[in-house]
C-alpha positions in Angstrom: -51.9 24.9 -88.4 -50.4 28.6 -88.5 -48.6 28.2 -91.4 -48.2 25.4 -94.2 -45.9 25.6 -97.2 -44.3 23.2 -99.4 -41.2 22.7 -97.3 -42.1 24.5 -94.1 -44.9 24.1 -91.5 -45.7 26.0 -88.3 -48.0 24.9 -85.6 -48.7 25.4 -82.0 -47.1 23.0 -79.7 -48.4 24.4 -76.4 -49.5 27.6 -75.1 -47.0 30.6 -76.3 -44.9 28.1 -78.3 -44.7 27.2 -82.0 -42.8 24.6 -83.9 -41.4 25.6 -87.3 -40.3 22.4 -89.1 -38.3 22.0 -92.4 -39.3 19.1 -94.5 -38.6 19.3 -98.2 -40.9 16.5 -99.8 -38.9 13.9 -102.1 -35.5 15.1 -100.6 -33.2 13.0 -98.7 -31.9 16.3 -96.8 -33.4 19.8 -96.6 -31.5 22.5 -98.5 -31.8 26.3 -98.5 -33.2 27.4 -102.0 -35.3 30.1 -103.2 -38.7 28.4 -102.4 -37.5 27.9 -98.8 -36.2 31.0 -98.3 -39.8 32.5 -99.5 -41.5 30.3 -97.1 -39.2 31.0 -94.2 -40.2 34.6 -94.7 -43.7 34.0 -94.8 -43.8 31.5 -91.9 -41.9 34.2 -89.9 -44.7 37.0 -90.8 -47.1 34.3 -89.5 -45.0 33.5 -86.4 -44.9 37.4 -85.8 -48.7 37.9 -85.8 -49.2 34.9 -83.1 -50.6 36.3 -80.2 -48.8 35.6 -76.8 -45.7 33.8 -78.4 -43.0 33.1 -75.9 -40.8 30.8 -78.3 -40.0 29.1 -81.3 -38.8 25.6 -81.9 -37.0 25.1 -84.9 -36.7 21.5 -86.2 -36.4 19.2 -89.2 -38.4 16.0 -90.2 -35.0 14.9 -91.9 -32.3 12.8 -89.9 -30.2 15.9 -90.4 -31.2 19.5 -90.2 -30.1 21.4 -93.3 -27.4 20.3 -95.5 -26.8 24.0 -96.5 -27.6 26.0 -99.8 -28.9 24.6 -102.9 -25.9 25.2 -104.9 -27.3 24.1 -108.2 -30.1 26.6 -107.8 -27.9 29.4 -106.8 -25.3 28.7 -109.7 -28.3 29.6 -112.2 -29.4 32.5 -109.9 -25.8 33.8 -110.0 -25.8 33.8 -113.7 -28.8 35.9 -114.2 -28.2 39.7 -115.0 -27.4 42.0 -112.0 -30.6 43.6 -111.8 -32.6 40.2 -111.8 -30.2 38.8 -109.2 -30.9 42.1 -106.8 -34.6 41.9 -107.3 -34.4 38.0 -106.5 -32.3 38.7 -103.4 -34.7 41.3 -102.0 -37.7 39.1 -102.8 -36.1 36.2 -100.7 
């Protein structure tokens, strides 16, 4: 396993190729929220460091790929003071 987060895993599937899989536990569909975005950044760093990489297969363990942004989470984020909002966006 190259990377294992709560909602994203990355594993080698054959020489030069890795699979990045979205799978949010306990959810019917995958959504993009702050945690998933953080994990995506962490996974991308691990993938970049993977020697001999030729390709990345991006998959979902759910029937649908990704339903979209987690609107409820972002509504709370957008209600934050501007400096906090900017800091959160820079860290995503």
